[in-house]
PDB file of C-alpha atoms in Angstrom:
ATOM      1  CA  UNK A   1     -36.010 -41.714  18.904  1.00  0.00           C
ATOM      2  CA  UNK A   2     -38.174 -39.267  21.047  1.00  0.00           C
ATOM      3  CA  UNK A   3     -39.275 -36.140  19.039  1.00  0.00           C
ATOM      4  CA  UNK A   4     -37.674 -32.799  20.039  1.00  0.00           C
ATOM      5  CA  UNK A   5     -39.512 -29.814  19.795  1.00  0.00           C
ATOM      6  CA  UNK A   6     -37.419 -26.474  19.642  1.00  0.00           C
ATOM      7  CA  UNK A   7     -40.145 -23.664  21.196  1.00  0.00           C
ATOM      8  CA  UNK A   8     -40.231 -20.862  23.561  1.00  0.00           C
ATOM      9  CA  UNK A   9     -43.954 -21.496  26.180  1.00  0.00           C
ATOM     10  CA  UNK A  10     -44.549 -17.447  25.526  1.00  0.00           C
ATOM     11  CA  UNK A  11     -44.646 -17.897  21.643  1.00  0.00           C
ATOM     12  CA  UNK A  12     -48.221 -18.150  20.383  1.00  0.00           C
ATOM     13  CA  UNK A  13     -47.773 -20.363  17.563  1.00  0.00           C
ATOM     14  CA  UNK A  14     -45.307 -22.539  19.919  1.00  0.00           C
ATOM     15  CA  UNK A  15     -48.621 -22.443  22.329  1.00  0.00           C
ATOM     16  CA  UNK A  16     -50.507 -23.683  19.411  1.00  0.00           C
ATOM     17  CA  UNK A  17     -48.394 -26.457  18.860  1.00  0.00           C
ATOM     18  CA  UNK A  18     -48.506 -27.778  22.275  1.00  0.00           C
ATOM     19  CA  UNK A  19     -51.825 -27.602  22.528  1.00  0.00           C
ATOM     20  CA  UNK A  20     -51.762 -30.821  20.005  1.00  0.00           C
ATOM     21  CA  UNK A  21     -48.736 -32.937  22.084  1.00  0.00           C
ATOM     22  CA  UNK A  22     -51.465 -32.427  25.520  1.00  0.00           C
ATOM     23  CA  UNK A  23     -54.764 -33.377  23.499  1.00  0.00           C
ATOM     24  CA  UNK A  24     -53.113 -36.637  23.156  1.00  0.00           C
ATOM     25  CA  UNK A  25     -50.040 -37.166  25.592  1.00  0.00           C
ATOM     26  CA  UNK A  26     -47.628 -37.429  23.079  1.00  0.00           C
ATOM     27  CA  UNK A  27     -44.373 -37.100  24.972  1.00  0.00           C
ATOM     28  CA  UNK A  28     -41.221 -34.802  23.188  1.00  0.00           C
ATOM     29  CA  UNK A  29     -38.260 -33.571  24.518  1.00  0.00           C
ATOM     30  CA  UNK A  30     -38.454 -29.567  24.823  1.00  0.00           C
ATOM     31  CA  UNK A  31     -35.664 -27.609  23.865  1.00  0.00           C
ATOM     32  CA  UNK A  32     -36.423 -24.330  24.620  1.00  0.00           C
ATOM     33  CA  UNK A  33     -34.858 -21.198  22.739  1.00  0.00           C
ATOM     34  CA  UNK A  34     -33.664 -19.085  25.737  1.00  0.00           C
ATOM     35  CA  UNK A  35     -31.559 -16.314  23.632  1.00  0.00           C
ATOM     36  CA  UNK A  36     -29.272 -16.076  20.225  1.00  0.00           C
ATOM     37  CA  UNK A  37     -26.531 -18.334  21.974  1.00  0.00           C
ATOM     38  CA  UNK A  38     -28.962 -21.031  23.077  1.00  0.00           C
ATOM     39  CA  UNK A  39     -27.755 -24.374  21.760  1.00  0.00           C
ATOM     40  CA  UNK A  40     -31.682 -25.055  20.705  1.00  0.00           C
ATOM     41  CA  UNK A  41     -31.569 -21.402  18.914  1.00  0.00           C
ATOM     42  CA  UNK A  42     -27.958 -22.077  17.172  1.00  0.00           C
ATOM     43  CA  UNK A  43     -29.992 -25.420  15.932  1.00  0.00           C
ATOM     44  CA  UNK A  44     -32.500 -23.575  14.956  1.00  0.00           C
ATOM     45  CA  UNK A  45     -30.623 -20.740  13.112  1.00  0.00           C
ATOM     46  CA  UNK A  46     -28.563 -23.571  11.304  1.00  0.00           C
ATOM     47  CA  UNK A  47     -31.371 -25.763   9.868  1.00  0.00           C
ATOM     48  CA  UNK A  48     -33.833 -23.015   8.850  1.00  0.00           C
ATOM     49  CA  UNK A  49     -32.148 -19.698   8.430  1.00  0.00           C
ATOM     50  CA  UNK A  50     -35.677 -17.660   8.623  1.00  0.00           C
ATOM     51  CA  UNK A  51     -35.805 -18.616  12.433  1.00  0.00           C
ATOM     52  CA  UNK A  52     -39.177 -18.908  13.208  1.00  0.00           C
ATOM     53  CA  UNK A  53     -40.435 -21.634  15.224  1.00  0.00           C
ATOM     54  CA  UNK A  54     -41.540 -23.965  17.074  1.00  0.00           C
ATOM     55  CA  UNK A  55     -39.660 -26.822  14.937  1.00  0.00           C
ATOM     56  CA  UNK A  56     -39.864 -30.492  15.271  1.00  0.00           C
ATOM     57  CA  UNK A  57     -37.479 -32.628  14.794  1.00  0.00           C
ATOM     58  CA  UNK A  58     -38.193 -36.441  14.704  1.00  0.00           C
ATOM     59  CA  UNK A  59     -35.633 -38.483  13.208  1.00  0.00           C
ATOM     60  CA  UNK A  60     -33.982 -37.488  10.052  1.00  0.00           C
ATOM     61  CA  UNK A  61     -37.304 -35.199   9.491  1.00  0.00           C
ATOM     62  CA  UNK A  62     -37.801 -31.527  10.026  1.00  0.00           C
ATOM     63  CA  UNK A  63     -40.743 -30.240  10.347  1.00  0.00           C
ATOM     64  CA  UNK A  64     -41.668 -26.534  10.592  1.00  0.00           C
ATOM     65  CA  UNK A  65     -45.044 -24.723  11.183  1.00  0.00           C
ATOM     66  CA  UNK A  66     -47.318 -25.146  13.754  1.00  0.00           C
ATOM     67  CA  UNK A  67     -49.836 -26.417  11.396  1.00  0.00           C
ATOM     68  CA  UNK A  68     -47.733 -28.536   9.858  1.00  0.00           C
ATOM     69  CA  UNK A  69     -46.198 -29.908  13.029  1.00  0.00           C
ATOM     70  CA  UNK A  70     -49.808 -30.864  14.320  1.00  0.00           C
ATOM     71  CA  UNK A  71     -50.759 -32.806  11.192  1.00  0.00           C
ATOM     72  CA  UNK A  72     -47.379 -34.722  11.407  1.00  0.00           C
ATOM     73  CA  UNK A  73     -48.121 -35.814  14.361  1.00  0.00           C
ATOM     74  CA  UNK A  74     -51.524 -36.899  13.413  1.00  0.00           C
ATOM     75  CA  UNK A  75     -50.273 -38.900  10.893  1.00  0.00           C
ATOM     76  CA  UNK A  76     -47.032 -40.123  12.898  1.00  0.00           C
ATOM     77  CA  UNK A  77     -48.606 -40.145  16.316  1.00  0.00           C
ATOM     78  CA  UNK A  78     -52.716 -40.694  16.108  1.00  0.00           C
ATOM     79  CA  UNK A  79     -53.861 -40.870  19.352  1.00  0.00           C
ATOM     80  CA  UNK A  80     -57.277 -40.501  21.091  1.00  0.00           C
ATOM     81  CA  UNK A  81     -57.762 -37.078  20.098  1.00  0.00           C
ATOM     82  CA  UNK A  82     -58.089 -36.345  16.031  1.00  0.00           C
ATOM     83  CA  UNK A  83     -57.302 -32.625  15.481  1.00  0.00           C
ATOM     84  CA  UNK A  84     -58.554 -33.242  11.496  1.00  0.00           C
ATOM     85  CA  UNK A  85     -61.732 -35.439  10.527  1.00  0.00           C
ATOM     86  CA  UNK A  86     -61.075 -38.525   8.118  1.00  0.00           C
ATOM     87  CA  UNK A  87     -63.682 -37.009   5.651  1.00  0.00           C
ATOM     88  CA  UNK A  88     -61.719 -34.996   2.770  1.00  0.00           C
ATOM     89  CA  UNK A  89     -64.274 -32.226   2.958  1.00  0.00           C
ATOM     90  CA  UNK A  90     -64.723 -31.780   6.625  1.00  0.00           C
ATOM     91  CA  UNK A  91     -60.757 -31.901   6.984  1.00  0.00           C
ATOM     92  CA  UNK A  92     -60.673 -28.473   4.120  1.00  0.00           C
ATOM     93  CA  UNK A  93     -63.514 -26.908   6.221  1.00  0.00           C
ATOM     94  CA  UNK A  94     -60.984 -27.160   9.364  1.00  0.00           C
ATOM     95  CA  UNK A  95     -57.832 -26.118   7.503  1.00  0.00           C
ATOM     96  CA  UNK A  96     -59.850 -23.421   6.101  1.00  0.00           C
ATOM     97  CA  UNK A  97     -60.900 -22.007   9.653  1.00  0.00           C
ATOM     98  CA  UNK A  98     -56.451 -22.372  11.013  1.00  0.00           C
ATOM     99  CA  UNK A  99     -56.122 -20.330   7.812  1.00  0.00           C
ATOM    100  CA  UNK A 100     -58.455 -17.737   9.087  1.00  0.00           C
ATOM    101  CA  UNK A 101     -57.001 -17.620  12.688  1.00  0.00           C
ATOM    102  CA  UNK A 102     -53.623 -17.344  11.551  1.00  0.00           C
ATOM    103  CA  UNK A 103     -53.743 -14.563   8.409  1.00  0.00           C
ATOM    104  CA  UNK A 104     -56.426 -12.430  10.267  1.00  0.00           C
ATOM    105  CA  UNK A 105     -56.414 -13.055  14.109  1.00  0.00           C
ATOM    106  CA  UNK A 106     -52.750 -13.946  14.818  1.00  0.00           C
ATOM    107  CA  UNK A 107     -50.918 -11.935  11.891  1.00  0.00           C
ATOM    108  CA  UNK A 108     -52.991  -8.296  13.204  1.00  0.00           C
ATOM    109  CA  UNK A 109     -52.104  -8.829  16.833  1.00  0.00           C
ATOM    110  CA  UNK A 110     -48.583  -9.907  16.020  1.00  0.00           C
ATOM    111  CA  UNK A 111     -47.970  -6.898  14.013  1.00  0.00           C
ATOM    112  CA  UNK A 112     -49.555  -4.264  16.489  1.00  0.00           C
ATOM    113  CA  UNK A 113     -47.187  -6.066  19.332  1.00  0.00           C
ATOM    114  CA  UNK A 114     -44.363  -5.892  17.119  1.00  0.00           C
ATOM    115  CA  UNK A 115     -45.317  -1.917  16.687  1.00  0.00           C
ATOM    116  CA  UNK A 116     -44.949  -1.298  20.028  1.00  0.00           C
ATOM    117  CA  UNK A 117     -41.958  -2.953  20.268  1.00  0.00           C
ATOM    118  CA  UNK A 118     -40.225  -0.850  17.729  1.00  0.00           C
ATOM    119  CA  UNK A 119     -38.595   2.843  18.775  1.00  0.00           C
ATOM    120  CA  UNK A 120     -41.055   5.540  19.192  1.00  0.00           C
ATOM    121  CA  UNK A 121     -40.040   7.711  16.248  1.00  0.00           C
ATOM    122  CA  UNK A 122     -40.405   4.251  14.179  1.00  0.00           C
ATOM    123  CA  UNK A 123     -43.944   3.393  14.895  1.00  0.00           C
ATOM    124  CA  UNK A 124     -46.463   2.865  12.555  1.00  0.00           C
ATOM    125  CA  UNK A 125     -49.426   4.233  13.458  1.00  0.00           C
ATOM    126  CA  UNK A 126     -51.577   4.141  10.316  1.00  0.00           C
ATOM    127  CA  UNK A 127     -50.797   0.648   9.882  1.00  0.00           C
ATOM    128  CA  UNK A 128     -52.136  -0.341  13.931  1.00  0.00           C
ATOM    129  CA  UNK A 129     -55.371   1.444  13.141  1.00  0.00           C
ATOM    130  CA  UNK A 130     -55.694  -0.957   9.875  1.00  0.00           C
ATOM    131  CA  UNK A 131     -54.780  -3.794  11.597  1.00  0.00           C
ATOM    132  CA  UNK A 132     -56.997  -3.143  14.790  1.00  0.00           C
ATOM    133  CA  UNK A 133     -59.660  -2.743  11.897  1.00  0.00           C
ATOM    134  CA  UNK A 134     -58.609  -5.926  10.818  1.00  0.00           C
ATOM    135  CA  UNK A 135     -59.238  -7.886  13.742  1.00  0.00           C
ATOM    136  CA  UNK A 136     -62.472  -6.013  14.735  1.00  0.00           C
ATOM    137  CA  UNK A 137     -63.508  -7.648  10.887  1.00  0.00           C
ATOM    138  CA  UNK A 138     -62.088 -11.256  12.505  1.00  0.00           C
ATOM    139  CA  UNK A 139     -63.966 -10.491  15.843  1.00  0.00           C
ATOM    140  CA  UNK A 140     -67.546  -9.895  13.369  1.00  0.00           C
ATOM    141  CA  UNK A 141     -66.955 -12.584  11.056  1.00  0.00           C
ATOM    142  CA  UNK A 142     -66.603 -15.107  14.017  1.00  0.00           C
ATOM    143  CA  UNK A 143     -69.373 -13.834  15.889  1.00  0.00           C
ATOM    144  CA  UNK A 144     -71.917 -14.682  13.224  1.00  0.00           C
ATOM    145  CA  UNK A 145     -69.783 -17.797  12.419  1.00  0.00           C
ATOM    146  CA  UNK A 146     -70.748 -19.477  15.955  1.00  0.00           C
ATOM    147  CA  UNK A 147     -73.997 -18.170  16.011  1.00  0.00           C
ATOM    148  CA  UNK A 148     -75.482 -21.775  14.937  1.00  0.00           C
ATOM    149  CA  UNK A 149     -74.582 -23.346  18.702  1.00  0.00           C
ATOM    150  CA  UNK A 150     -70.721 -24.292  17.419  1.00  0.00           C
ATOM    151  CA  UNK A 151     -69.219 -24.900  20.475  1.00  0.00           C
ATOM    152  CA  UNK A 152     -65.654 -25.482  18.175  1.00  0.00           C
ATOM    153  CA  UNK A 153     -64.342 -23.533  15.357  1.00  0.00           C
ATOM    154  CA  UNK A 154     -65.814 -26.384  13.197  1.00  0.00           C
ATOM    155  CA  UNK A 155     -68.565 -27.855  15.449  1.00  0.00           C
ATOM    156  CA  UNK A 156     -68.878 -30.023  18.175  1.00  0.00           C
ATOM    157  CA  UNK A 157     -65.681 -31.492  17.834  1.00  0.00           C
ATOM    158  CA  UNK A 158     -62.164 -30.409  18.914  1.00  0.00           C
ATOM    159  CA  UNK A 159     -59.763 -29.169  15.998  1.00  0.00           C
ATOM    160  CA  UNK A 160     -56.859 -28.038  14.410  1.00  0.00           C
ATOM    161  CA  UNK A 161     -58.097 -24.982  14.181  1.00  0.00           C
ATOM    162  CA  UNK A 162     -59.391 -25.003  17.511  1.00  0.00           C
ATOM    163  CA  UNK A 163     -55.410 -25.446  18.482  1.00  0.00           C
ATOM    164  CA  UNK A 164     -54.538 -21.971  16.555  1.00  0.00           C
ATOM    165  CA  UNK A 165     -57.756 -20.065  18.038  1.00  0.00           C
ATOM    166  CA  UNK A 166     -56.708 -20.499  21.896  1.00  0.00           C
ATOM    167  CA  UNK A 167     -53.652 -18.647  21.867  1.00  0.00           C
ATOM    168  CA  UNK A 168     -54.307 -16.164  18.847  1.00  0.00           C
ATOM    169  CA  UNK A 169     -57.558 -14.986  20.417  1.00  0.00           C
ATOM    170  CA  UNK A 170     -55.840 -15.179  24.023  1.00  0.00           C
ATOM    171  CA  UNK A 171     -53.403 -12.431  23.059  1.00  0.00           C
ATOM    172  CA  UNK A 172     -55.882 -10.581  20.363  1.00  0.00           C
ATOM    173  CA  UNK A 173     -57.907  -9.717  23.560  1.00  0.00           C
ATOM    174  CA  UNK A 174     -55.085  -8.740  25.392  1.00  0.00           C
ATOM    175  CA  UNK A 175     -53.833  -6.261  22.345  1.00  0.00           C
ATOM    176  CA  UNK A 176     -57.201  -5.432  20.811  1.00  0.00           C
ATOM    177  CA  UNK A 177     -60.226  -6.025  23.440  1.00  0.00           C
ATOM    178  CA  UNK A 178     -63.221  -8.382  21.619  1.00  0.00           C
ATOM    179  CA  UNK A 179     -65.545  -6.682  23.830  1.00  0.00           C
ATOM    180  CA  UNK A 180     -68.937  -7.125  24.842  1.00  0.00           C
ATOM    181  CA  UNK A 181     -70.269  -6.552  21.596  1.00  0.00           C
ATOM    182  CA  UNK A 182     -69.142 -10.653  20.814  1.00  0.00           C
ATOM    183  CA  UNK A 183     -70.595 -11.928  23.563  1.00  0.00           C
ATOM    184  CA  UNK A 184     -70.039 -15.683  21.748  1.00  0.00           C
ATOM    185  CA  UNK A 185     -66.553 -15.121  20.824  1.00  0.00           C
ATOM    186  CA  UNK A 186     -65.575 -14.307  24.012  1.00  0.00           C
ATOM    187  CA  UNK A 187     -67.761 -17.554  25.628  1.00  0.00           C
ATOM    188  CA  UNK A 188     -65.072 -19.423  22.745  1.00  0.00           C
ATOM    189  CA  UNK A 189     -62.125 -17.771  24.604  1.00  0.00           C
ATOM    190  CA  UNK A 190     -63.662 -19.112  28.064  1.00  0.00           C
ATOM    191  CA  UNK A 191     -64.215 -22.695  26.264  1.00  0.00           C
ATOM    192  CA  UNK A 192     -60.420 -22.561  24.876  1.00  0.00           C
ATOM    193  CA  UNK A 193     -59.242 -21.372  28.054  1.00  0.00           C
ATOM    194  CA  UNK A 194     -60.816 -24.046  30.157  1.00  0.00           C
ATOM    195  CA  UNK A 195     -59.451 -26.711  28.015  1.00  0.00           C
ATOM    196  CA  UNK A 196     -56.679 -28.447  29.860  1.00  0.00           C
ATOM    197  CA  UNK A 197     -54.322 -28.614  27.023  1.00  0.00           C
ATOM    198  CA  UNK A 198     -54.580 -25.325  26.721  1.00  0.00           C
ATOM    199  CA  UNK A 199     -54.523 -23.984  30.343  1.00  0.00           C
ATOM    200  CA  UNK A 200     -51.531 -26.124  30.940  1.00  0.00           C
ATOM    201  CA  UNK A 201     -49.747 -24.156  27.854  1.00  0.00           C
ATOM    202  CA  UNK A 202     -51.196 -20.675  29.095  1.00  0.00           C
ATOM    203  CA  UNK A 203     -49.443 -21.724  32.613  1.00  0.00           C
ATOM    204  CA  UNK A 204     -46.417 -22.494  31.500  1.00  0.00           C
ATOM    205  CA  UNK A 205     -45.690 -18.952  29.868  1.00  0.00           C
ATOM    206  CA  UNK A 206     -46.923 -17.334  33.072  1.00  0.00           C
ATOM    207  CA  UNK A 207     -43.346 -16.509  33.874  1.00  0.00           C
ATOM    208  CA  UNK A 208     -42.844 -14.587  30.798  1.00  0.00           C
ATOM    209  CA  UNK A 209     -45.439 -12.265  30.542  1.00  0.00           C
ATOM    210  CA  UNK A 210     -43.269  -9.403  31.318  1.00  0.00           C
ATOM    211  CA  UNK A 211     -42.286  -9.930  27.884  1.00  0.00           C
ATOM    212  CA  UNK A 212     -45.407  -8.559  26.583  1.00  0.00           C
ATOM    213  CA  UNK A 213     -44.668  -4.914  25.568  1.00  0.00           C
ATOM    214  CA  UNK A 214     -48.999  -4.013  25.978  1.00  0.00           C
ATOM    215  CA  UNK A 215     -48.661  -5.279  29.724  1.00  0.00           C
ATOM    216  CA  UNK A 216     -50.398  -8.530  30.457  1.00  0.00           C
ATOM    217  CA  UNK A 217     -53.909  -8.184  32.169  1.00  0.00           C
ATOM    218  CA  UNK A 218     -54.210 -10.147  35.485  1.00  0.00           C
ATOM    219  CA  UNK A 219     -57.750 -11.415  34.414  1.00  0.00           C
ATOM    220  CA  UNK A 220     -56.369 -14.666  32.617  1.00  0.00           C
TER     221      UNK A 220
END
């Protein structure tokens, strides 16, 4: 039975599961969630009422989370490209780093977005200066994280955490600049860009970027 993944190509955690299916050609069926009455989104809404995706669905499993998905298929669906090492310890050390690009590079930007998304006289704007802080901490911490030649989250090879970096840090610059002042984060963002698993995901959501309430920069 072919594996159907339930996504929309704008969502960054979708992005981040895609990522993984391209590394290694693993082929799905995509069912995308275009709107509440979407027979993917009614799916959706029935098997997990929080409604947050992407799901997978292979079989008589479910599978939610990007991170999740991305290790089931690992373990379902090895293929040329391992997104976690064999070693126990190695494998923590890469979990650890999709922990950090999810809680304090995706959840900031997310909730900034979200902010602007919201009514004027309902905007937070105590809580976007915290989590702009935030991310200028994320921006630092990586910085002096890849300062020992790292040309992936956890060294020279290709990750899971790698996956969860491209498209967090794609739309972090786009809502809170990294700037010059990370000159190797930024040459990270370049490396994730150029990957083709992840260029083919960033090209797919090219249609949608209207949907970004910052406006999208032409640069990318």
């Amino acid at each position: 039975m072919a594996l159907q993944l339930l996504y929309h190509p704008f969502s960054s955690y979708c992005q981040k599961a895609l990522i993984a299916f391209y590394e290694n050609a693993i082929p799905f069926e995509p069912r995308l969630l275009e709107g509440t009455d979407s027979p993917a989104m009614q799916e959706l809404a029935a098997r997990w009422p929080i409604r947050r995706f992407p799901m997978l669905l292979d079989g008589e499993h479910t599978v939610l989370e990007a991170s999740c998905i991305i290790e089931h298929l690992g373990l379902t669906r090895p293929g040329p490209v391992p997104l976690l090492p064999p070693d126990a310890r190695e494998a923590l050390a890469v979990r650890m780093l999709d922990r950090f690009f999810d809680n304090y590079v995706s959840t900031p930007q997310q909730k900034i977005v979200f902010d602007a998304l919201r009514a004027p006289e309902q905007r937070d704007a105590h809580g976007v200066s915290e989590e702009r802080a935030m991310l200028d901490r994320a921006y630092a911490w990586l910085e002096a994280h890849l300062a020992d030649g790292r040309e992936w989250a956890a060294g020279a090879q290709f990750s899971l955490a790698d996956c969860g970096a491209a498209p967090f840090l794609f739309y972090a610059d786009w809502t809170h600049a990294i700037g010059a002042g990370h000159p190797r984060v930024l040459a990270y963002r370049r490396r994730l860009l150029a990957r083709p698993s992840f260029a083919r995901a960033v090209d797919e959501a090219r249609p949608y970027r209207s949907y970004f309430p910052l406006g999208a920069p032409d640069r990318d």
